[in-house]
């Protein structure tokens, strides 16, 4: 799971359409229509993604996203393994702020949370998906949250139809080299 801020931008002047032999022309000036937060959920081995945008990025927004994940996408799963960064909103406490204690406890019991190391969010597969989403769907100006969610839903449907899995090649041995400062040194066994 990951999220990113997104600026809703409109055109200051209408773009000039493409004509034979000429590309579409777009003014570099834009009109800012606010910001939002895009949430991305990825199940890498199944090739499944869920993406949507919300006006804010708060603890309550994250908690409601978790609730949707567990009740709509994985209603029968006993445990859902969730890999995410250490953002201040990504805590079990957020569930207790959003829901009555019984519901928050029930949701929390179904989560197995793993946080990426500090400065290691690139280990989060959802961040890789955000990069793909940015290049494939967010490569133009979108000035309205509703339009953005329509575009995100279309991208989600197309990628889920492809069931494009994530083939992760980063092994523990690679991690011990690349993230040497996070691993304790292994001492050589000596015979006594």
mmCIF file of C-alpha atoms in Angstrom:
data_model
loop_
_atom_site.group_PDB
_atom_site.id
_atom_site.type_symbol
_atom_site.label_atom_id
_atom_site.label_comp_id
_atom_site.label_asym_id
_atom_site.label_seq_id
_atom_site.Cartn_x
_atom_site.Cartn_y
_atom_site.Cartn_z
ATOM 1 C CA UNK A 1 0.000 0.000 0.000
ATOM 2 C CA UNK A 2 1.214 3.466 -0.765
ATOM 3 C CA UNK A 3 -0.156 6.905 -1.400
ATOM 4 C CA UNK A 4 0.943 10.049 -3.143
ATOM 5 C CA UNK A 5 -0.174 13.658 -3.213
ATOM 6 C CA UNK A 6 -1.536 14.904 -6.522
ATOM 7 C CA UNK A 7 -2.238 18.434 -7.761
ATOM 8 C CA UNK A 8 -5.482 18.977 -9.647
ATOM 9 C CA UNK A 9 -4.421 21.277 -12.496
ATOM 10 C CA UNK A 10 -6.429 22.910 -15.271
ATOM 11 C CA UNK A 11 -5.405 24.825 -18.373
ATOM 12 C CA UNK A 12 -4.953 28.598 -18.143
ATOM 13 C CA UNK A 13 -5.619 28.721 -21.912
ATOM 14 C CA UNK A 14 -7.294 26.118 -24.075
ATOM 15 C CA UNK A 15 -4.752 23.835 -25.772
ATOM 16 C CA UNK A 16 -4.402 24.096 -29.544
ATOM 17 C CA UNK A 17 -5.441 20.761 -31.077
ATOM 18 C CA UNK A 18 -3.036 18.703 -33.150
ATOM 19 C CA UNK A 19 -3.165 19.161 -36.910
ATOM 20 C CA UNK A 20 -1.504 17.087 -39.633
ATOM 21 C CA UNK A 21 2.240 17.519 -39.173
ATOM 22 C CA UNK A 22 1.897 19.419 -35.868
ATOM 23 C CA UNK A 23 1.572 18.193 -32.300
ATOM 24 C CA UNK A 24 -1.003 19.520 -29.884
ATOM 25 C CA UNK A 25 0.211 22.709 -28.211
ATOM 26 C CA UNK A 26 -0.315 23.322 -24.512
ATOM 27 C CA UNK A 27 0.578 26.468 -22.566
ATOM 28 C CA UNK A 28 2.958 25.949 -19.657
ATOM 29 C CA UNK A 29 0.711 28.088 -17.426
ATOM 30 C CA UNK A 30 -1.909 26.241 -15.431
ATOM 31 C CA UNK A 31 -4.698 26.880 -12.939
ATOM 32 C CA UNK A 32 -4.434 25.052 -9.626
ATOM 33 C CA UNK A 33 -7.687 23.416 -8.474
ATOM 34 C CA UNK A 34 -6.381 22.021 -5.190
ATOM 35 C CA UNK A 35 -4.738 18.794 -4.145
ATOM 36 C CA UNK A 36 -5.770 15.275 -3.283
ATOM 37 C CA UNK A 37 -4.214 12.012 -2.174
ATOM 38 C CA UNK A 38 -4.057 8.895 -4.357
ATOM 39 C CA UNK A 39 -4.152 5.562 -2.512
ATOM 40 C CA UNK A 40 -2.712 2.459 -4.230
ATOM 41 C CA UNK A 41 -3.154 -1.122 -3.021
ATOM 42 C CA UNK A 42 -1.282 -3.933 -4.805
ATOM 43 C CA UNK A 43 -1.363 -7.700 -4.539
ATOM 44 C CA UNK A 44 1.772 -8.515 -6.572
ATOM 45 C CA UNK A 45 1.375 -12.264 -7.113
ATOM 46 C CA UNK A 46 -2.269 -11.993 -8.188
ATOM 47 C CA UNK A 47 -1.676 -9.007 -10.460
ATOM 48 C CA UNK A 48 -4.372 -6.979 -8.675
ATOM 49 C CA UNK A 49 -4.480 -3.252 -7.935
ATOM 50 C CA UNK A 50 -6.959 -0.873 -6.338
ATOM 51 C CA UNK A 51 -6.522 2.862 -6.841
ATOM 52 C CA UNK A 52 -8.594 5.849 -5.808
ATOM 53 C CA UNK A 53 -8.193 9.480 -4.845
ATOM 54 C CA UNK A 54 -9.536 11.374 -1.852
ATOM 55 C CA UNK A 55 -9.562 15.080 -1.040
ATOM 56 C CA UNK A 56 -7.286 14.598 1.974
ATOM 57 C CA UNK A 57 -4.682 12.319 3.511
ATOM 58 C CA UNK A 58 -5.708 11.835 7.114
ATOM 59 C CA UNK A 59 -5.742 8.993 9.617
ATOM 60 C CA UNK A 60 -9.469 8.617 8.993
ATOM 61 C CA UNK A 61 -8.977 8.374 5.214
ATOM 62 C CA UNK A 62 -6.384 5.619 5.699
ATOM 63 C CA UNK A 63 -8.612 3.785 8.192
ATOM 64 C CA UNK A 64 -11.567 3.841 5.788
ATOM 65 C CA UNK A 65 -9.300 2.541 3.010
ATOM 66 C CA UNK A 66 -8.257 -0.374 5.254
ATOM 67 C CA UNK A 67 -11.911 -1.044 6.091
ATOM 68 C CA UNK A 68 -12.787 -1.122 2.376
ATOM 69 C CA UNK A 69 -9.843 -3.443 1.679
ATOM 70 C CA UNK A 70 -10.818 -5.929 4.379
ATOM 71 C CA UNK A 71 -14.607 -5.848 3.939
ATOM 72 C CA UNK A 72 -14.890 -5.528 0.138
ATOM 73 C CA UNK A 73 -11.698 -6.953 -1.384
ATOM 74 C CA UNK A 74 -10.812 -9.621 1.201
ATOM 75 C CA UNK A 75 -13.990 -10.353 3.183
ATOM 76 C CA UNK A 76 -13.075 -14.014 3.794
ATOM 77 C CA UNK A 77 -9.354 -13.589 4.520
ATOM 78 C CA UNK A 78 -8.293 -14.352 8.074
ATOM 79 C CA UNK A 79 -5.109 -12.264 7.691
ATOM 80 C CA UNK A 80 -4.038 -9.690 5.145
ATOM 81 C CA UNK A 81 -0.313 -8.936 4.945
ATOM 82 C CA UNK A 82 0.161 -5.207 4.469
ATOM 83 C CA UNK A 83 3.533 -3.732 3.474
ATOM 84 C CA UNK A 84 3.740 0.049 3.725
ATOM 85 C CA UNK A 85 5.940 2.947 4.739
ATOM 86 C CA UNK A 86 6.080 4.531 8.181
ATOM 87 C CA UNK A 87 3.780 7.458 7.429
ATOM 88 C CA UNK A 88 2.205 8.925 10.557
ATOM 89 C CA UNK A 89 -1.317 8.017 9.397
ATOM 90 C CA UNK A 90 -0.475 4.338 8.793
ATOM 91 C CA UNK A 91 -1.105 3.005 12.289
ATOM 92 C CA UNK A 92 -3.542 0.698 14.045
ATOM 93 C CA UNK A 93 -4.437 3.702 16.201
ATOM 94 C CA UNK A 94 -6.019 5.275 13.103
ATOM 95 C CA UNK A 95 -8.582 2.458 13.077
ATOM 96 C CA UNK A 96 -9.550 3.265 16.665
ATOM 97 C CA UNK A 97 -9.966 6.948 15.788
ATOM 98 C CA UNK A 98 -12.248 6.104 12.867
ATOM 99 C CA UNK A 99 -14.386 3.251 14.204
ATOM 100 C CA UNK A 100 -15.954 1.964 17.418
ATOM 101 C CA UNK A 101 -13.477 -0.140 19.449
ATOM 102 C CA UNK A 102 -15.088 -3.488 18.522
ATOM 103 C CA UNK A 103 -14.859 -2.816 14.789
ATOM 104 C CA UNK A 104 -11.340 -1.338 15.026
ATOM 105 C CA UNK A 105 -10.145 -4.375 17.002
ATOM 106 C CA UNK A 106 -11.715 -6.756 14.464
ATOM 107 C CA UNK A 107 -9.985 -4.985 11.565
ATOM 108 C CA UNK A 108 -6.653 -4.801 13.412
ATOM 109 C CA UNK A 109 -6.740 -8.544 14.198
ATOM 110 C CA UNK A 110 -6.962 -9.290 10.471
ATOM 111 C CA UNK A 111 -3.877 -7.230 9.576
ATOM 112 C CA UNK A 112 -0.246 -8.324 9.580
ATOM 113 C CA UNK A 113 1.670 -5.087 9.040
ATOM 114 C CA UNK A 114 5.259 -4.842 7.800
ATOM 115 C CA UNK A 115 6.829 -1.400 7.522
ATOM 116 C CA UNK A 116 9.559 -0.669 4.998
ATOM 117 C CA UNK A 117 12.824 0.571 6.533
ATOM 118 C CA UNK A 118 13.472 4.319 6.718
ATOM 119 C CA UNK A 119 14.667 5.551 3.313
ATOM 120 C CA UNK A 120 13.723 2.145 1.940
ATOM 121 C CA UNK A 121 10.245 2.859 0.634
ATOM 122 C CA UNK A 122 11.465 1.778 -2.818
ATOM 123 C CA UNK A 123 11.163 -1.743 -1.380
ATOM 124 C CA UNK A 124 7.399 -1.215 -1.361
ATOM 125 C CA UNK A 125 5.963 -2.723 -4.543
ATOM 126 C CA UNK A 126 3.055 -0.270 -4.370
ATOM 127 C CA UNK A 127 5.552 2.564 -4.850
ATOM 128 C CA UNK A 128 6.702 0.896 -8.061
ATOM 129 C CA UNK A 129 3.054 0.726 -9.150
ATOM 130 C CA UNK A 130 2.623 4.418 -8.355
ATOM 131 C CA UNK A 131 5.487 5.109 -10.737
ATOM 132 C CA UNK A 132 3.779 3.062 -13.470
ATOM 133 C CA UNK A 133 0.456 4.783 -12.752
ATOM 134 C CA UNK A 134 2.090 8.200 -13.011
ATOM 135 C CA UNK A 135 3.595 7.411 -16.407
ATOM 136 C CA UNK A 136 0.550 5.652 -17.858
ATOM 137 C CA UNK A 137 -2.369 7.628 -16.418
ATOM 138 C CA UNK A 138 -1.260 10.857 -14.769
ATOM 139 C CA UNK A 139 0.869 12.198 -17.619
ATOM 140 C CA UNK A 140 -1.540 15.066 -18.326
ATOM 141 C CA UNK A 141 -3.467 17.772 -16.504
ATOM 142 C CA UNK A 142 -6.561 16.648 -14.628
ATOM 143 C CA UNK A 143 -8.479 19.411 -12.867
ATOM 144 C CA UNK A 144 -11.303 17.574 -11.097
ATOM 145 C CA UNK A 145 -11.336 14.850 -8.428
ATOM 146 C CA UNK A 146 -14.269 13.052 -10.093
ATOM 147 C CA UNK A 147 -12.489 12.991 -13.464
ATOM 148 C CA UNK A 148 -9.312 11.800 -11.742
ATOM 149 C CA UNK A 149 -11.162 8.911 -10.090
ATOM 150 C CA UNK A 150 -12.729 7.990 -13.456
ATOM 151 C CA UNK A 151 -9.257 7.903 -15.040
ATOM 152 C CA UNK A 152 -7.841 5.913 -12.115
ATOM 153 C CA UNK A 153 -10.700 3.396 -12.355
ATOM 154 C CA UNK A 154 -10.038 2.927 -16.089
ATOM 155 C CA UNK A 155 -6.316 2.373 -15.438
ATOM 156 C CA UNK A 156 -7.125 -0.033 -12.599
ATOM 157 C CA UNK A 157 -9.542 -2.021 -14.766
ATOM 158 C CA UNK A 158 -7.037 -2.278 -17.635
ATOM 159 C CA UNK A 159 -4.139 -3.348 -15.398
ATOM 160 C CA UNK A 160 -6.253 -5.828 -13.465
ATOM 161 C CA UNK A 161 -7.533 -7.316 -16.741
ATOM 162 C CA UNK A 162 -3.899 -7.904 -17.777
ATOM 163 C CA UNK A 163 -3.199 -9.466 -14.353
ATOM 164 C CA UNK A 164 0.333 -8.128 -14.676
ATOM 165 C CA UNK A 165 2.202 -9.695 -11.780
ATOM 166 C CA UNK A 166 5.228 -8.203 -10.097
ATOM 167 C CA UNK A 167 8.304 -10.379 -10.544
ATOM 168 C CA UNK A 168 10.410 -9.329 -7.557
ATOM 169 C CA UNK A 169 14.113 -10.224 -7.885
ATOM 170 C CA UNK A 170 15.484 -8.553 -4.753
ATOM 171 C CA UNK A 171 16.722 -11.421 -2.573
ATOM 172 C CA UNK A 172 17.845 -11.521 1.051
ATOM 173 C CA UNK A 173 21.435 -11.846 -0.179
ATOM 174 C CA UNK A 174 20.979 -8.685 -2.282
ATOM 175 C CA UNK A 175 19.493 -6.924 0.741
ATOM 176 C CA UNK A 176 22.491 -7.843 2.901
ATOM 177 C CA UNK A 177 24.734 -6.100 0.352
ATOM 178 C CA UNK A 178 22.566 -3.099 -0.548
ATOM 179 C CA UNK A 179 21.234 -2.517 2.980
ATOM 180 C CA UNK A 180 24.384 -3.562 4.833
ATOM 181 C CA UNK A 181 23.873 -0.851 7.472
ATOM 182 C CA UNK A 182 20.532 -2.427 8.499
ATOM 183 C CA UNK A 183 21.892 -5.930 9.056
ATOM 184 C CA UNK A 184 24.107 -6.988 11.956
ATOM 185 C CA UNK A 185 27.478 -8.338 10.913
ATOM 186 C CA UNK A 186 27.626 -12.085 10.626
ATOM 187 C CA UNK A 187 30.514 -13.554 12.544
ATOM 188 C CA UNK A 188 32.429 -16.431 11.066
ATOM 189 C CA UNK A 189 32.031 -19.664 13.023
ATOM 190 C CA UNK A 190 35.280 -20.729 14.630
ATOM 191 C CA UNK A 191 36.129 -24.128 16.065
ATOM 192 C CA UNK A 192 37.087 -24.200 19.744
#
